[in-house]
mmCIF file of C-alpha atoms in Angstrom:
data_model
loop_
_atom_site.group_PDB
_atom_site.id
_atom_site.type_symbol
_atom_site.label_atom_id
_atom_site.label_comp_id
_atom_site.label_asym_id
_atom_site.label_seq_id
_atom_site.Cartn_x
_atom_site.Cartn_y
_atom_site.Cartn_z
ATOM 1 C CA MET A 1 93.760 100.995 79.085
ATOM 2 C CA THR A 2 90.024 100.142 79.193
ATOM 3 C CA ALA A 3 88.705 96.730 79.989
ATOM 4 C CA SER A 4 85.266 96.875 78.389
ATOM 5 C CA ILE A 5 83.025 98.931 76.174
ATOM 6 C CA ASP A 6 80.919 99.829 79.089
ATOM 7 C CA GLU A 7 83.861 101.052 81.081
ATOM 8 C CA LEU A 8 84.725 103.245 78.067
ATOM 9 C CA VAL A 9 81.174 104.566 77.869
ATOM 10 C CA ASP A 10 81.452 105.473 81.585
ATOM 11 C CA GLY A 11 84.858 107.096 81.118
ATOM 12 C CA LEU A 12 83.597 109.205 78.215
ATOM 13 C CA ALA A 13 80.503 110.178 80.177
ATOM 14 C CA GLY A 14 82.768 111.263 83.024
ATOM 15 C CA GLN A 15 84.329 113.752 80.558
ATOM 16 C CA GLY A 16 80.803 115.086 79.506
ATOM 17 C CA TYR A 17 80.643 113.058 76.297
ATOM 18 C CA LEU A 18 77.636 110.813 75.970
ATOM 19 C CA ALA A 19 78.662 108.189 73.368
ATOM 20 C CA GLU A 20 76.095 105.898 71.823
ATOM 21 C CA GLN A 21 76.994 102.184 71.805
ATOM 22 C CA GLY A 22 78.157 102.081 68.195
ATOM 23 C CA LEU A 23 80.687 104.805 68.600
ATOM 24 C CA ALA A 24 81.905 103.496 71.961
ATOM 25 C CA THR A 25 82.438 100.127 70.483
ATOM 26 C CA ALA A 26 84.251 101.565 67.513
ATOM 27 C CA LEU A 27 86.573 103.577 69.760
ATOM 28 C CA PHE A 28 87.093 100.674 72.060
ATOM 29 C CA LEU A 29 88.234 98.408 69.073
ATOM 30 C CA SER A 30 90.512 101.222 67.931
ATOM 31 C CA VAL A 31 92.250 101.347 71.290
ATOM 32 C CA ARG A 32 92.438 97.682 71.962
ATOM 33 C CA LEU A 33 93.407 96.638 68.299
ATOM 34 C CA GLY A 34 95.882 99.448 67.837
ATOM 35 C CA GLN A 35 94.087 100.500 64.523
ATOM 36 C CA PRO A 36 93.365 103.978 63.422
ATOM 37 C CA ILE A 37 89.682 104.983 63.285
ATOM 38 C CA LEU A 38 87.969 107.328 60.778
ATOM 39 C CA LEU A 39 85.016 109.291 62.239
ATOM 40 C CA GLU A 40 82.833 110.879 59.560
ATOM 41 C CA GLY A 41 79.759 112.913 59.927
ATOM 42 C CA GLU A 42 78.246 116.392 59.424
ATOM 43 C CA PRO A 43 79.974 119.306 61.157
ATOM 44 C CA GLY A 44 78.919 119.759 64.718
ATOM 45 C CA VAL A 45 77.951 116.123 65.599
ATOM 46 C CA GLY A 46 80.915 115.595 68.095
ATOM 47 C CA LYS A 47 83.743 113.983 66.015
ATOM 48 C CA THR A 48 86.466 116.300 67.412
ATOM 49 C CA ALA A 49 85.003 116.162 70.862
ATOM 50 C CA ALA A 50 85.008 112.450 70.788
ATOM 51 C CA ALA A 51 88.767 112.334 70.381
ATOM 52 C CA GLY A 52 89.284 114.876 73.215
ATOM 53 C CA ALA A 53 87.006 112.927 75.504
ATOM 54 C CA LEU A 54 88.702 109.628 74.648
ATOM 55 C CA ALA A 55 92.190 111.158 75.514
ATOM 56 C CA ALA A 56 90.826 112.500 78.825
ATOM 57 C CA ALA A 57 89.077 109.201 79.614
ATOM 58 C CA LEU A 58 92.277 107.343 79.006
ATOM 59 C CA ASP A 59 94.357 109.783 80.937
ATOM 60 C CA THR A 60 96.736 110.392 78.086
ATOM 61 C CA PRO A 61 97.715 113.512 76.113
ATOM 62 C CA LEU A 62 95.721 114.628 73.024
ATOM 63 C CA ILE A 63 97.960 115.655 70.156
ATOM 64 C CA ARG A 64 95.937 117.513 67.474
ATOM 65 C CA LEU A 65 96.657 118.160 63.837
ATOM 66 C CA GLN A 66 94.335 120.498 62.212
ATOM 67 C CA CYS A 67 94.232 119.807 58.443
ATOM 68 C CA TYR A 68 93.743 122.448 55.868
ATOM 69 C CA GLU A 69 94.249 122.924 52.033
ATOM 70 C CA GLY A 70 97.915 123.109 51.259
ATOM 71 C CA LEU A 71 99.103 121.489 54.458
ATOM 72 C CA SER A 72 102.588 120.055 53.856
ATOM 73 C CA ALA A 73 104.190 117.017 55.393
ATOM 74 C CA ALA A 74 106.945 119.243 56.872
ATOM 75 C CA GLU A 75 104.332 121.374 58.618
ATOM 76 C CA ALA A 76 102.787 118.263 60.053
ATOM 77 C CA LEU A 77 105.834 116.408 60.896
ATOM 78 C CA TYR A 78 108.858 118.548 61.782
ATOM 79 C CA GLU A 79 110.943 121.622 61.060
ATOM 80 C CA TRP A 80 114.524 122.493 61.688
ATOM 81 C CA ASN A 81 115.248 125.274 64.140
ATOM 82 C CA TYR A 82 117.070 127.419 61.756
ATOM 83 C CA PRO A 83 117.863 130.282 64.256
ATOM 84 C CA ARG A 84 119.447 127.727 66.563
ATOM 85 C CA GLN A 85 121.325 126.084 63.688
ATOM 86 C CA LEU A 86 122.769 129.529 62.744
ATOM 87 C CA LEU A 87 123.767 130.196 66.271
ATOM 88 C CA GLY A 88 125.574 126.804 66.197
ATOM 89 C CA ILE A 89 127.363 127.770 63.108
ATOM 90 C CA ARG A 90 128.655 131.029 64.617
ATOM 91 C CA LEU A 91 129.708 129.447 67.894
ATOM 92 C CA ALA A 92 131.644 126.825 65.890
ATOM 93 C CA GLU A 93 133.257 129.423 63.833
ATOM 94 C CA ALA A 94 134.154 131.450 67.010
ATOM 95 C CA ARG A 95 136.013 128.364 68.176
ATOM 96 C CA GLY A 96 137.821 128.075 64.974
ATOM 97 C CA GLU A 97 135.968 124.908 63.974
ATOM 98 C CA VAL A 98 134.210 124.002 60.732
ATOM 99 C CA PRO A 99 130.584 122.856 61.496
ATOM 100 C CA ARG A 100 129.682 119.491 60.189
ATOM 101 C CA GLU A 101 126.291 118.976 58.449
ATOM 102 C CA ALA A 102 125.617 116.016 60.742
ATOM 103 C CA ASP A 103 125.950 118.212 63.812
ATOM 104 C CA LEU A 104 123.565 120.872 62.464
ATOM 105 C CA PHE A 105 120.906 118.298 61.558
ATOM 106 C CA ALA A 106 120.864 116.611 64.810
ATOM 107 C CA PRO A 107 117.786 115.775 67.014
ATOM 108 C CA GLU A 108 118.460 118.713 69.383
ATOM 109 C CA TYR A 109 117.746 121.101 66.382
ATOM 110 C CA LEU A 110 114.407 119.436 65.476
ATOM 111 C CA LEU A 111 111.110 121.107 66.149
ATOM 112 C CA ARG A 112 108.558 118.422 66.528
ATOM 113 C CA ARG A 113 105.195 118.993 65.006
ATOM 114 C CA PRO A 114 102.110 116.900 65.882
ATOM 115 C CA LEU A 115 102.884 113.692 63.877
ATOM 116 C CA LEU A 116 106.367 113.391 65.025
ATOM 117 C CA ALA A 117 105.407 114.328 68.583
ATOM 118 C CA ALA A 118 102.818 111.597 68.592
ATOM 119 C CA VAL A 119 105.265 108.914 67.239
ATOM 120 C CA GLU A 120 107.890 109.929 69.880
ATOM 121 C CA HIS A 121 105.586 110.174 72.790
ATOM 122 C CA PRO A 122 107.419 108.109 75.448
ATOM 123 C CA GLY A 123 104.285 106.644 77.142
ATOM 124 C CA PRO A 124 103.605 104.583 79.190
ATOM 125 C CA ARG A 125 100.073 105.154 77.658
ATOM 126 C CA PRO A 126 99.903 105.939 73.934
ATOM 127 C CA ALA A 127 98.919 109.520 73.058
ATOM 128 C CA VAL A 128 95.697 110.124 71.209
ATOM 129 C CA LEU A 129 96.641 111.623 67.834
ATOM 130 C CA LEU A 130 93.750 113.630 66.294
ATOM 131 C CA ILE A 131 94.098 114.294 62.564
ATOM 132 C CA ASP A 132 91.102 116.615 62.364
ATOM 133 C CA GLU A 133 89.255 117.264 59.120
ATOM 134 C CA VAL A 134 91.605 115.176 56.957
ATOM 135 C CA ASP A 135 89.194 115.775 53.946
ATOM 136 C CA ARG A 136 90.443 119.307 53.857
ATOM 137 C CA ALA A 137 94.054 118.382 53.159
ATOM 138 C CA ASP A 138 95.292 117.575 49.697
ATOM 139 C CA ASP A 139 95.625 114.101 48.099
ATOM 140 C CA GLU A 140 99.383 114.269 48.438
ATOM 141 C CA PHE A 141 99.245 114.708 52.228
ATOM 142 C CA GLU A 142 96.646 111.974 52.509
ATOM 143 C CA ALA A 143 99.176 109.654 50.751
ATOM 144 C CA PHE A 144 101.890 110.822 53.150
ATOM 145 C CA LEU A 145 99.896 109.529 56.128
ATOM 146 C CA PHE A 146 99.903 106.004 54.872
ATOM 147 C CA GLU A 147 103.220 105.087 56.466
ATOM 148 C CA LEU A 148 102.085 106.525 59.862
ATOM 149 C CA LEU A 149 98.777 104.740 59.687
ATOM 150 C CA ALA A 150 100.080 101.265 58.585
ATOM 151 C CA GLU A 151 103.379 101.093 60.514
ATOM 152 C CA GLY A 152 103.353 103.719 63.225
ATOM 153 C CA SER A 153 106.475 105.283 61.770
ATOM 154 C CA VAL A 154 107.561 108.390 59.864
ATOM 155 C CA THR A 155 110.655 109.226 57.851
ATOM 156 C CA ILE A 156 112.838 112.265 58.268
ATOM 157 C CA PRO A 157 115.358 112.425 55.403
ATOM 158 C CA GLU A 158 118.220 113.727 57.469
ATOM 159 C CA LEU A 159 117.659 111.236 60.425
ATOM 160 C CA GLY A 160 115.961 108.195 58.861
ATOM 161 C CA THR A 161 112.803 106.471 60.030
ATOM 162 C CA ARG A 162 111.272 107.033 63.459
ATOM 163 C CA THR A 163 109.044 104.155 64.620
ATOM 164 C CA ALA A 164 106.852 104.575 67.658
ATOM 165 C CA VAL A 165 107.800 102.624 70.761
ATOM 166 C CA VAL A 166 104.263 103.346 72.120
ATOM 167 C CA PRO A 167 102.099 103.741 68.861
ATOM 168 C CA PRO A 168 99.460 106.458 69.116
ATOM 169 C CA VAL A 169 95.759 105.869 69.103
ATOM 170 C CA VAL A 170 95.014 107.585 65.803
ATOM 171 C CA VAL A 171 91.588 109.278 65.326
ATOM 172 C CA LEU A 172 90.896 110.821 61.932
ATOM 173 C CA THR A 173 87.849 113.006 61.369
ATOM 174 C CA SER A 174 86.145 113.977 58.067
ATOM 175 C CA ASN A 175 83.180 116.115 57.129
ATOM 176 C CA ARG A 176 83.027 114.309 53.828
ATOM 177 C CA THR A 177 83.742 117.393 51.719
ATOM 178 C CA ARG A 178 85.489 115.089 49.405
ATOM 179 C CA ASP A 179 85.993 111.206 49.094
ATOM 180 C CA LEU A 180 89.018 109.797 50.837
ATOM 181 C CA HIS A 181 91.359 107.372 49.168
ATOM 182 C CA ASP A 182 90.596 103.725 49.363
ATOM 183 C CA ALA A 183 94.157 103.080 50.636
ATOM 184 C CA LEU A 184 93.520 105.326 53.545
ATOM 185 C CA LEU A 185 90.077 103.724 54.312
ATOM 186 C CA ARG A 186 91.560 100.263 54.244
ATOM 187 C CA ARG A 187 93.970 101.176 57.100
ATOM 188 C CA CYS A 188 91.262 102.476 59.363
ATOM 189 C CA LEU A 189 88.222 101.306 61.315
ATOM 190 C CA TYR A 190 85.182 103.454 60.334
ATOM 191 C CA HIS A 191 82.279 104.958 62.192
ATOM 192 C CA TRP A 192 79.664 107.384 60.846
ATOM 193 C CA ILE A 193 78.410 109.773 63.568
ATOM 194 C CA GLY A 194 74.911 110.966 62.639
ATOM 195 C CA TYR A 195 72.720 113.547 64.183
ATOM 196 C CA PRO A 196 71.541 112.169 67.603
ATOM 197 C CA ASP A 197 67.768 112.200 68.203
ATOM 198 C CA ALA A 198 66.117 114.819 70.332
ATOM 199 C CA HIS A 199 66.198 112.722 73.501
ATOM 200 C CA ARG A 200 69.942 112.274 73.367
ATOM 201 C CA VAL A 201 70.496 115.902 72.484
ATOM 202 C CA ALA A 202 68.566 116.806 75.552
ATOM 203 C CA ALA A 203 70.666 114.589 77.735
ATOM 204 C CA ILE A 204 73.923 116.143 76.149
ATOM 205 C CA ILE A 205 72.630 119.651 76.953
ATOM 206 C CA ARG A 206 71.931 118.782 80.525
ATOM 207 C CA GLN A 207 75.365 117.300 80.745
ATOM 208 C CA ARG A 208 77.151 120.169 79.044
ATOM 209 C CA VAL A 209 75.266 123.225 80.141
ATOM 210 C CA PRO A 210 75.237 123.756 83.847
ATOM 211 C CA GLY A 211 71.826 124.939 85.095
ATOM 212 C CA ALA A 212 69.932 123.843 82.044
ATOM 213 C CA GLY A 213 66.705 122.283 83.345
ATOM 214 C CA GLU A 214 64.744 119.547 81.888
ATOM 215 C CA LEU A 215 62.280 121.913 80.158
ATOM 216 C CA LEU A 216 65.048 124.134 78.492
ATOM 217 C CA ALA A 217 67.025 121.079 77.291
ATOM 218 C CA SER A 218 63.988 119.368 75.903
ATOM 219 C CA ARG A 219 62.796 122.439 74.097
ATOM 220 C CA VAL A 220 66.125 123.234 72.551
ATOM 221 C CA ALA A 221 66.627 119.695 71.558
ATOM 222 C CA GLY A 222 63.243 119.536 69.844
ATOM 223 C CA ALA A 223 63.642 122.926 68.066
ATOM 224 C CA VAL A 224 67.034 121.824 66.717
ATOM 225 C CA SER A 225 65.502 118.630 65.430
ATOM 226 C CA ARG A 226 62.714 120.557 63.649
ATOM 227 C CA LEU A 227 65.197 123.151 62.308
ATOM 228 C CA ARG A 228 67.206 120.197 60.580
ATOM 229 C CA GLY A 229 64.015 119.267 58.831
ATOM 230 C CA LEU A 230 64.123 122.540 56.898
ATOM 231 C CA ASP A 231 66.190 122.987 53.708
ATOM 232 C CA LEU A 232 69.036 124.843 55.415
ATOM 233 C CA THR A 233 72.492 125.672 54.139
ATOM 234 C CA LYS A 234 74.054 124.419 57.470
ATOM 235 C CA PRO A 235 71.700 122.315 59.630
ATOM 236 C CA PRO A 236 72.521 122.740 63.366
ATOM 237 C CA GLY A 237 74.389 119.994 65.079
ATOM 238 C CA VAL A 238 75.007 119.208 68.754
ATOM 239 C CA ALA A 239 77.492 121.969 69.134
ATOM 240 C CA GLU A 240 74.927 124.556 67.977
ATOM 241 C CA ALA A 241 72.320 122.948 70.359
ATOM 242 C CA ILE A 242 74.723 123.400 73.254
ATOM 243 C CA SER A 243 75.536 127.042 72.202
ATOM 244 C CA TRP A 244 71.848 127.942 71.968
ATOM 245 C CA ALA A 245 70.995 126.445 75.410
ATOM 246 C CA ASN A 246 74.074 128.273 76.891
ATOM 247 C CA ALA A 247 72.801 131.614 75.355
ATOM 248 C CA LEU A 248 69.348 131.194 76.783
ATOM 249 C CA ARG A 249 70.626 130.133 80.187
ATOM 250 C CA LEU A 250 72.911 133.077 80.327
ATOM 251 C CA LEU A 251 70.033 135.390 79.474
ATOM 252 C CA GLY A 252 67.734 133.663 81.831
ATOM 253 C CA LEU A 253 65.132 133.135 79.145
ATOM 254 C CA PRO A 254 62.834 130.268 78.292
ATOM 255 C CA LEU A 255 62.775 129.154 74.654
ATOM 256 C CA ASP A 256 59.821 130.741 72.840
ATOM 257 C CA ASP A 257 59.320 132.618 69.621
ATOM 258 C CA ARG A 258 60.653 135.927 71.027
ATOM 259 C CA SER A 259 63.768 134.493 72.661
ATOM 260 C CA ALA A 260 64.304 132.306 69.671
ATOM 261 C CA ASP A 261 64.314 135.319 67.383
ATOM 262 C CA ALA A 262 66.794 137.226 69.686
ATOM 263 C CA THR A 263 69.208 134.199 69.945
ATOM 264 C CA LEU A 264 68.896 132.602 66.455
ATOM 265 C CA GLY A 265 72.436 133.384 65.641
ATOM 266 C CA ALA A 266 73.550 130.871 68.224
ATOM 267 C CA VAL A 267 72.098 128.042 66.283
ATOM 268 C CA LEU A 268 71.964 129.187 62.585
ATOM 269 C CA LYS A 269 74.989 130.555 60.853
ATOM 270 C CA TYR A 270 73.720 131.805 57.606
ATOM 271 C CA ARG A 271 71.305 134.821 56.940
ATOM 272 C CA GLU A 272 69.366 132.814 54.507
ATOM 273 C CA ASP A 273 68.787 130.049 57.133
ATOM 274 C CA GLU A 274 67.620 132.620 59.631
ATOM 275 C CA GLU A 275 65.237 134.023 57.117
ATOM 276 C CA LEU A 276 63.888 130.585 56.206
ATOM 277 C CA ALA A 277 63.277 129.853 59.892
ATOM 278 C CA ARG A 278 61.380 133.031 60.471
ATOM 279 C CA ARG A 279 59.270 132.479 57.414
ATOM 280 C CA THR A 280 58.509 128.977 58.598
ATOM 281 C CA GLY A 281 57.254 130.336 61.939
ATOM 282 C CA LEU A 282 59.454 130.391 64.946
ATOM 283 C CA ALA A 283 56.560 129.633 67.304
ATOM 284 C CA ASP A 284 55.913 126.379 65.512
ATOM 285 C CA LEU A 285 59.522 125.490 65.338
ATOM 286 C CA VAL A 286 60.187 125.983 69.173
ATOM 287 C CA THR A 287 56.979 124.373 70.407
ATOM 288 C CA GLY A 288 56.339 121.789 67.816
#
């Protein structure tokens, strides 16, 4: 699907995602080796966006599973269409038939959730399966993923094991709110996405914010970098830098202490962080 790392870098850039060489290499290996990849990093550094850009660059569907505490295997894999099964029972009874269990638990009554949809994706290109924020799920769900990650298959008790004909490209993301199990890590390639430097953030802003000039992009990137140097509850990432630049562009304002004060909610998400930034001095933060 992609012949070289440089080709993948160009493909991602064509989707508005500027990947550094290490990330592009890790994604390239994941695609070509057919091995899942775990992307870790602070919130807002582009982990989820990397999976979306990869799917678009490969011209294949993105199938996303958003993880959360209490997520069950059934919610991620499949459900039975109970209203349709009930209708099937009533139709059988109307014909004077006794519905068989095998008829009611047949593939046509199956509601495919993200994991099963990725396994059954017909191709010809593999789907990109994004298992987003896997660290938010419980240990039990993490263990449930082992079969999929190791063998490209899932098991449905009523129908047996389903094995992917075209195994998906699996991208897992984690904000490292908890440590993941060693068994999961062994099955994955790994890449840490750190905060990019101000020069790369400025390039990303110019790519993602239409009409953002060199000066605005550079000022926002520099200010975000200096904000990350403070003891903030939630340091801003790339997503917040883009949001801030978008807000300033929409208002037609340059980045100075007054416009920063008015738009600080685009880049900082806690009142205490805003107060700290103001006490530090917005003029110094935005001009360096």
